[in-house]
Amino acid sequence: MKSLPVSFLWPELLWLLLSLPVLVLLYWWLMRRRRRSALQLASLSIVREAAGRGPGWRRHVPPVLLLLAFAAMLLAASRPMATLVLPSTQQTIILAMDVSGSMRATDVQPNRLVASQNAAKAFLQELPRHVKVGIVAFAGSAQVVQPVTLSREDLNAAIDKFQLQRATAIGSAIVVALSELFPGQVDLASVTYGRQRDPFAPQGRAIDQKPSPQDAKPFQPVPAGSYSSAAIILLTDGQRTTGVDIEEAAHLAAERGVKVYTVGVGTVEGEVIGFEGWSMRVRLDEESLKDVARVTQGEYFYAGTAENLKKVYESLSTRLTVEKKETEISGLLALAAAVLVMLSAGLSLFWFGRIA
């Protein structure tokens, strides 16, 4: 069954709307009574002459406005809920960016890494200033290269310091991003515990230290995609070679309700790259990225060119800063009722010199 666009928290009060026809009948009865009184006090010719110079349709406008105001107040009392497009409550975004050797491929000009860096910085520029962002870089392991911050300068500086490394641990990147969003959770630490110290972070900050029991924060699984305070954007060519299993990491994110938006960099055909005497063909593994997005209720984007990559990030900026929400609109109806009452009184004073 399709849900209605408007619902009510106190629908039983809607029965009061049945009083509106009663008020209309009462107004009609009062008008007839006034005419009869006029006929008793004057001759018919005098009444007709006065009627020709009378207010006509204008006499009905203030009462109609009052009736509409009364209807709006009754609807407001029923506490209506409507689905509106509002600024999102998402306040934190984790950018998980691939710095593995395959990102040196030039199927995206000038190469995958530089294109992703430029697009990420353009994305940060478009985000509202109140949105916090953290950055995770991953190759053979995943590290927090910039803790969550509002400083766009620090974020851009962290992006500029990326250096290519061997292997690709996509699943580990998702888990480390979750650890940044939910610090101290035991099950996340058990997945990432024992990994190397972060070589990028200031003072070599360790990101995978096992929390002490007093810091442990157990959680209850929630529906996938239901956590609206944060999101993860995973940018990679999608070819995992090491680290946490991607499916396991996706389920960890889904259990916390965190959406993972995946961005595939490169082309499906890929190209052959060489590094330190070896060569290999690097292709975009779209299926893995689509699975992550599906499990977490996020979305997959394909970025086969540098220009497409920028468009993807612009689209993500829009998606991550507005959302549809079921919101109570009683206040708006109450405001409309107040405006209608003021308008009714103002017209009555302007036309007839009295409020009646």
Coordinates of C-alpha atoms in Angstrom, one line a residue:
M1 CA 0.0 0.0 0.0
K2 CA 1.4 3.4 -1.0
S3 CA 1.9 5.7 2.0
L4 CA 0.1 9.0 2.1
P5 CA 2.3 12.2 1.6
V6 CA 0.8 13.5 4.9
S7 CA 0.1 11.6 8.1
F8 CA -1.1 12.8 11.5
L9 CA 0.1 12.1 15.1
W10 CA -3.3 12.9 16.6
P11 CA -5.7 11.9 13.7
E12 CA -8.7 11.6 16.1
L13 CA -8.8 15.4 16.2
L14 CA -9.6 15.5 12.5
W15 CA -13.2 14.8 13.4
L16 CA -13.4 18.4 14.5
L17 CA -13.3 19.4 10.8
L18 CA -16.9 18.3 10.7
S19 CA -17.7 21.5 12.5
L20 CA -16.8 23.5 9.4
P21 CA -20.0 22.7 7.5
V22 CA -21.9 23.6 10.7
L23 CA -20.2 27.0 10.8
V24 CA -21.1 27.5 7.1
L25 CA -24.7 26.7 7.8
L26 CA -24.7 29.0 10.8
Y27 CA -23.3 31.9 8.7
W28 CA -25.9 31.2 6.0
W29 CA -28.7 31.3 8.7
L30 CA -27.4 34.5 10.2
M31 CA -27.3 36.2 6.7
R32 CA -30.9 35.1 6.1
R33 CA -32.0 36.4 9.5
R34 CA -30.4 39.8 8.8
R35 CA -32.2 40.1 5.5
R36 CA -35.5 39.3 7.2
S37 CA -34.9 41.9 9.8
A38 CA -34.1 44.5 7.1
L39 CA -37.4 43.7 5.3
Q40 CA -39.3 44.3 8.5
L41 CA -37.7 47.7 9.1
A42 CA -38.0 49.2 5.6
S43 CA -39.9 49.0 2.4
L44 CA -38.8 46.6 -0.3
S45 CA -37.8 49.5 -2.7
I46 CA -35.6 51.0 0.0
V47 CA -33.9 47.6 0.7
R48 CA -33.3 47.0 -3.0
E49 CA -31.7 50.4 -3.4
A50 CA -29.5 49.8 -0.4
A51 CA -28.6 46.4 -1.7
G52 CA -27.4 48.0 -4.9
R53 CA -25.0 50.2 -3.0
G54 CA -24.0 47.5 -0.5
P55 CA -20.8 45.6 -0.1
G56 CA -21.9 42.7 -2.3
W57 CA -19.3 39.9 -2.4
R58 CA -16.9 41.7 -0.2
R59 CA -19.1 41.1 2.9
H60 CA -18.3 37.3 2.5
V61 CA -14.5 37.6 2.2
P62 CA -13.6 38.1 5.9
P63 CA -15.8 35.3 7.1
V64 CA -14.4 32.9 4.5
L65 CA -10.9 33.8 5.6
L66 CA -11.8 33.2 9.2
L67 CA -13.3 29.8 8.2
L68 CA -10.0 28.9 6.5
A69 CA -8.0 30.0 9.5
F70 CA -10.2 27.8 11.7
A71 CA -9.6 24.9 9.4
A72 CA -5.8 25.5 9.5
M73 CA -5.9 25.6 13.3
L74 CA -7.8 22.3 13.5
L75 CA -5.3 20.6 11.1
A76 CA -2.4 22.0 13.2
A77 CA -3.9 20.5 16.3
S78 CA -3.9 17.1 14.6
R79 CA -0.1 17.4 14.3
P80 CA 0.4 16.6 10.6
M81 CA 3.7 15.0 9.4
A82 CA 4.9 15.6 5.9
T83 CA 7.9 14.4 3.9
L84 CA 10.0 17.4 3.0
V85 CA 13.4 18.0 1.4
L86 CA 15.5 19.5 4.2
P87 CA 19.1 20.1 5.0
S88 CA 20.6 16.8 6.0
T89 CA 21.6 15.9 9.5
Q90 CA 24.7 14.3 8.2
Q91 CA 27.6 16.1 9.8
T92 CA 30.5 13.8 9.1
I93 CA 31.9 12.4 5.9
I94 CA 34.9 10.0 5.7
L95 CA 36.7 10.1 2.4
A96 CA 38.4 6.7 1.9
M97 CA 40.9 7.1 -1.0
D98 CA 42.9 4.5 -2.8
V99 CA 46.7 5.1 -3.0
S100 CA 47.7 1.7 -4.3
G101 CA 50.0 1.3 -7.3
S102 CA 47.1 0.7 -9.7
M103 CA 46.1 4.3 -9.2
R104 CA 49.1 5.3 -11.4
A105 CA 47.2 4.1 -14.5
T106 CA 46.6 6.8 -17.0
D107 CA 43.2 5.6 -18.4
V108 CA 41.9 8.6 -16.4
Q109 CA 44.1 11.7 -17.2
P110 CA 46.6 12.6 -16.1
N111 CA 46.4 9.5 -13.9
R112 CA 43.8 8.0 -11.6
L113 CA 45.5 9.3 -8.4
V114 CA 45.8 12.9 -9.5
A115 CA 42.3 13.0 -11.0
S116 CA 40.9 11.6 -7.7
Q117 CA 42.9 14.2 -5.7
N118 CA 41.6 17.1 -7.8
A119 CA 38.1 15.8 -7.7
A120 CA 38.2 15.3 -3.9
K121 CA 39.5 18.9 -3.3
A122 CA 36.7 20.2 -5.6
F123 CA 34.2 18.2 -3.6
L124 CA 35.5 19.7 -0.3
Q125 CA 35.1 23.1 -1.7
E126 CA 31.4 22.5 -2.5
L127 CA 30.5 21.1 0.9
P128 CA 28.9 23.4 3.5
R129 CA 31.5 24.6 6.0
H130 CA 29.7 23.0 8.9
V131 CA 30.2 19.4 7.6
K132 CA 33.1 17.6 9.2
V133 CA 35.4 15.5 7.0
G134 CA 38.0 12.9 7.7
I135 CA 40.4 11.2 5.2
V136 CA 41.5 7.5 5.1
A137 CA 44.2 6.5 2.7
F138 CA 44.6 2.9 1.8
A139 CA 47.0 0.6 -0.1
G140 CA 48.4 -2.5 1.6
S141 CA 46.8 -1.2 4.8
A142 CA 44.5 1.6 5.7
Q143 CA 45.4 4.7 7.7
V144 CA 43.6 7.8 9.0
V145 CA 45.7 10.5 7.3
Q146 CA 43.5 13.3 8.5
P147 CA 41.2 13.0 11.5
V148 CA 37.7 14.5 11.3
T149 CA 38.0 18.2 11.0
L150 CA 36.2 21.3 9.7
S151 CA 39.5 22.7 8.3
R152 CA 39.4 22.5 4.5
E153 CA 43.1 23.6 4.5
D154 CA 44.2 20.6 6.6
L155 CA 42.1 18.2 4.4
N156 CA 43.6 19.6 1.2
A157 CA 47.1 19.3 2.6
A158 CA 46.5 15.7 3.6
I159 CA 45.3 14.9 0.1
D160 CA 48.3 16.5 -1.5
K161 CA 50.6 14.2 0.5
F162 CA 49.4 11.0 -0.9
Q163 CA 52.1 8.5 -2.0
L164 CA 51.5 5.4 -4.0
Q165 CA 52.2 2.0 -2.3
R166 CA 51.7 -1.6 -3.1
A167 CA 48.5 -3.7 -2.7
T168 CA 44.9 -2.7 -2.1
A169 CA 43.0 -3.2 1.2
I170 CA 39.5 -1.9 0.4
G171 CA 37.8 -3.8 3.2
S172 CA 40.3 -2.4 5.7
A173 CA 39.6 1.1 4.5
I174 CA 35.9 0.7 5.3
V175 CA 36.7 -0.7 8.7
V176 CA 39.2 2.1 9.6
A177 CA 36.6 4.7 8.4
L178 CA 34.0 3.1 10.7
S179 CA 36.6 3.1 13.5
E180 CA 37.0 6.9 13.0
L181 CA 33.2 7.3 13.2
F182 CA 32.7 4.9 16.2
P183 CA 36.0 5.1 18.2
G184 CA 36.4 2.4 20.9
Q185 CA 34.0 -0.2 19.6
V186 CA 35.5 -3.7 20.4
D187 CA 34.3 -5.6 17.3
L188 CA 35.8 -2.9 14.9
A189 CA 39.1 -3.0 16.9
S190 CA 39.2 -6.8 16.7
V191 CA 39.1 -6.6 12.9
T192 CA 41.8 -4.0 12.6
Y193 CA 43.9 -4.7 15.7
G194 CA 47.6 -5.4 15.1
R195 CA 48.0 -3.4 11.8
Q196 CA 50.9 -1.2 11.2
R197 CA 51.3 2.3 12.6
D198 CA 50.0 5.1 10.4
P199 CA 53.0 6.5 8.5
F200 CA 51.1 9.5 7.2
A201 CA 49.4 10.8 10.3
P202 CA 51.1 13.4 12.5
Q203 CA 53.4 11.9 15.2
G204 CA 52.8 8.5 13.5
R205 CA 49.4 8.2 15.2
A206 CA 48.5 4.5 15.6
I207 CA 45.0 3.9 14.3
D208 CA 44.5 0.3 15.2
Q209 CA 45.3 0.2 18.9
K210 CA 43.0 -2.2 20.8
P211 CA 40.7 -0.2 23.2
S212 CA 40.9 -0.9 26.9
P213 CA 37.7 -2.5 28.5
Q214 CA 36.6 0.8 30.0
D215 CA 36.7 2.4 26.6
A216 CA 34.6 -0.3 24.9
K217 CA 31.4 0.9 23.4
P218 CA 29.0 -2.0 22.6
F219 CA 26.4 -1.3 20.0
Q220 CA 23.1 -2.7 18.8
P221 CA 22.8 -3.4 15.1
V222 CA 20.5 -1.0 13.3
P223 CA 18.8 -1.1 9.9
A224 CA 21.1 -0.6 6.9
G225 CA 21.3 3.0 5.8
S226 CA 19.5 4.4 8.9
Y227 CA 22.4 6.3 10.4
S228 CA 22.0 9.8 9.1
S229 CA 24.8 11.5 11.0
A230 CA 27.7 10.2 8.8
A231 CA 28.6 8.6 5.5
I232 CA 31.6 7.1 3.9
I233 CA 32.7 7.8 0.3
L234 CA 35.0 5.1 -1.0
L235 CA 37.1 6.0 -4.1
T236 CA 39.0 3.1 -5.6
D237 CA 39.6 1.0 -8.7
G238 CA 37.9 -1.8 -6.8
Q239 CA 40.6 -4.5 -7.0
R240 CA 41.2 -5.9 -3.5
T241 CA 44.4 -7.8 -3.0
T242 CA 44.8 -7.9 0.8
G243 CA 43.3 -6.9 4.1
V244 CA 39.8 -7.3 5.5
D245 CA 37.3 -9.1 3.2
I246 CA 35.2 -6.5 1.4
E247 CA 31.9 -8.3 2.1
E248 CA 32.7 -8.5 5.8
A249 CA 33.5 -4.8 5.9
A250 CA 30.3 -3.9 4.1
H251 CA 28.2 -5.8 6.6
L252 CA 30.0 -4.0 9.5
A253 CA 29.0 -0.7 7.9
A254 CA 25.4 -1.9 7.3
E255 CA 25.0 -3.1 10.9
R256 CA 25.8 0.5 12.0
G257 CA 23.5 2.0 9.4
V258 CA 26.3 3.8 7.7
K259 CA 25.9 4.3 4.0
V260 CA 29.0 3.7 1.8
Y261 CA 29.0 5.6 -1.5
T262 CA 31.4 3.9 -3.8
V263 CA 33.2 5.6 -6.7
G264 CA 34.9 3.5 -9.4
V265 CA 38.0 5.1 -10.8
G266 CA 39.3 4.0 -14.2
T267 CA 37.9 2.0 -17.0
V268 CA 36.6 -1.6 -17.0
E269 CA 39.2 -2.5 -19.7
G270 CA 42.0 -0.9 -17.7
E271 CA 45.5 -0.7 -18.9
V272 CA 48.9 -2.3 -18.4
I273 CA 51.2 -0.5 -15.9
G274 CA 54.8 -1.1 -15.0
F275 CA 56.5 -0.6 -11.7
E276 CA 60.0 -1.6 -10.5
G277 CA 60.5 -4.2 -13.2
W278 CA 57.0 -5.8 -13.2
S279 CA 53.9 -5.1 -15.2
M280 CA 50.2 -5.9 -14.8
R281 CA 46.8 -5.0 -16.2
V282 CA 44.7 -3.0 -13.8
R283 CA 40.9 -3.1 -14.4
L284 CA 38.0 -1.5 -12.6
D285 CA 36.2 -4.1 -10.5
E286 CA 32.7 -2.6 -10.6
E287 CA 30.9 -5.6 -9.1
S288 CA 32.7 -5.4 -5.7
L289 CA 31.9 -1.7 -5.4
K290 CA 28.3 -2.2 -6.4
D291 CA 27.9 -4.9 -3.8
V292 CA 29.3 -2.6 -1.1
A293 CA 26.8 0.1 -2.1
R294 CA 23.9 -2.3 -2.2
V295 CA 24.6 -3.9 1.2
T296 CA 25.0 -0.5 2.9
Q297 CA 22.1 1.2 1.1
G298 CA 24.5 3.6 -0.5
E299 CA 25.1 4.1 -4.2
Y300 CA 27.7 3.3 -6.8
F301 CA 29.1 5.8 -9.2
Y302 CA 31.2 5.2 -12.3
A303 CA 34.0 7.7 -13.0
G304 CA 35.6 6.6 -16.2
T305 CA 37.2 10.0 -16.9
A306 CA 38.5 12.9 -14.9
E307 CA 35.5 15.0 -16.0
N308 CA 33.1 12.3 -14.9
L309 CA 34.9 12.0 -11.6
K310 CA 34.3 15.7 -10.9
K311 CA 30.6 15.3 -11.8
V312 CA 30.3 12.4 -9.5
Y313 CA 31.6 14.4 -6.5
E314 CA 29.3 17.3 -7.3
S315 CA 26.4 14.8 -7.3
L316 CA 27.6 13.4 -4.0
S317 CA 27.8 16.9 -2.5
T318 CA 24.1 17.4 -3.3
R319 CA 23.1 14.0 -2.1
L320 CA 24.9 14.3 1.2
T321 CA 23.6 17.8 2.1
V322 CA 19.9 17.4 1.6
E323 CA 17.5 14.6 2.3
K324 CA 13.8 13.8 2.5
K325 CA 12.6 13.8 6.1
E326 CA 9.2 13.3 7.7
T327 CA 8.7 16.5 9.6
E328 CA 5.9 17.9 11.7
I329 CA 4.3 21.0 10.0
S330 CA 1.9 22.1 12.7
G331 CA 3.9 25.3 13.1
L332 CA 3.5 26.2 9.4
L333 CA -0.3 25.6 9.6
A334 CA -0.5 27.7 12.8
L335 CA 1.4 30.5 11.0
A336 CA -1.0 30.3 8.1
A337 CA -4.0 30.5 10.4
A338 CA -2.6 33.6 12.1
V339 CA -2.0 35.3 8.7
L340 CA -5.6 34.5 7.6
V341 CA -7.0 35.9 10.8
M342 CA -4.9 39.1 10.4
L343 CA -6.0 39.4 6.7
S344 CA -9.6 38.9 7.6
A345 CA -9.5 41.6 10.3
G346 CA -7.6 44.0 8.1
L347 CA -10.0 43.7 5.1
S348 CA -13.0 44.1 7.4
L349 CA -11.6 47.3 8.9
F350 CA -10.6 48.6 5.5
W351 CA -13.9 47.9 3.8
F352 CA -16.4 48.4 6.7
G353 CA -14.6 50.3 9.3
R354 CA -15.1 47.6 11.9
I355 CA -14.2 44.0 12.7
A356 CA -17.4 42.0 12.3

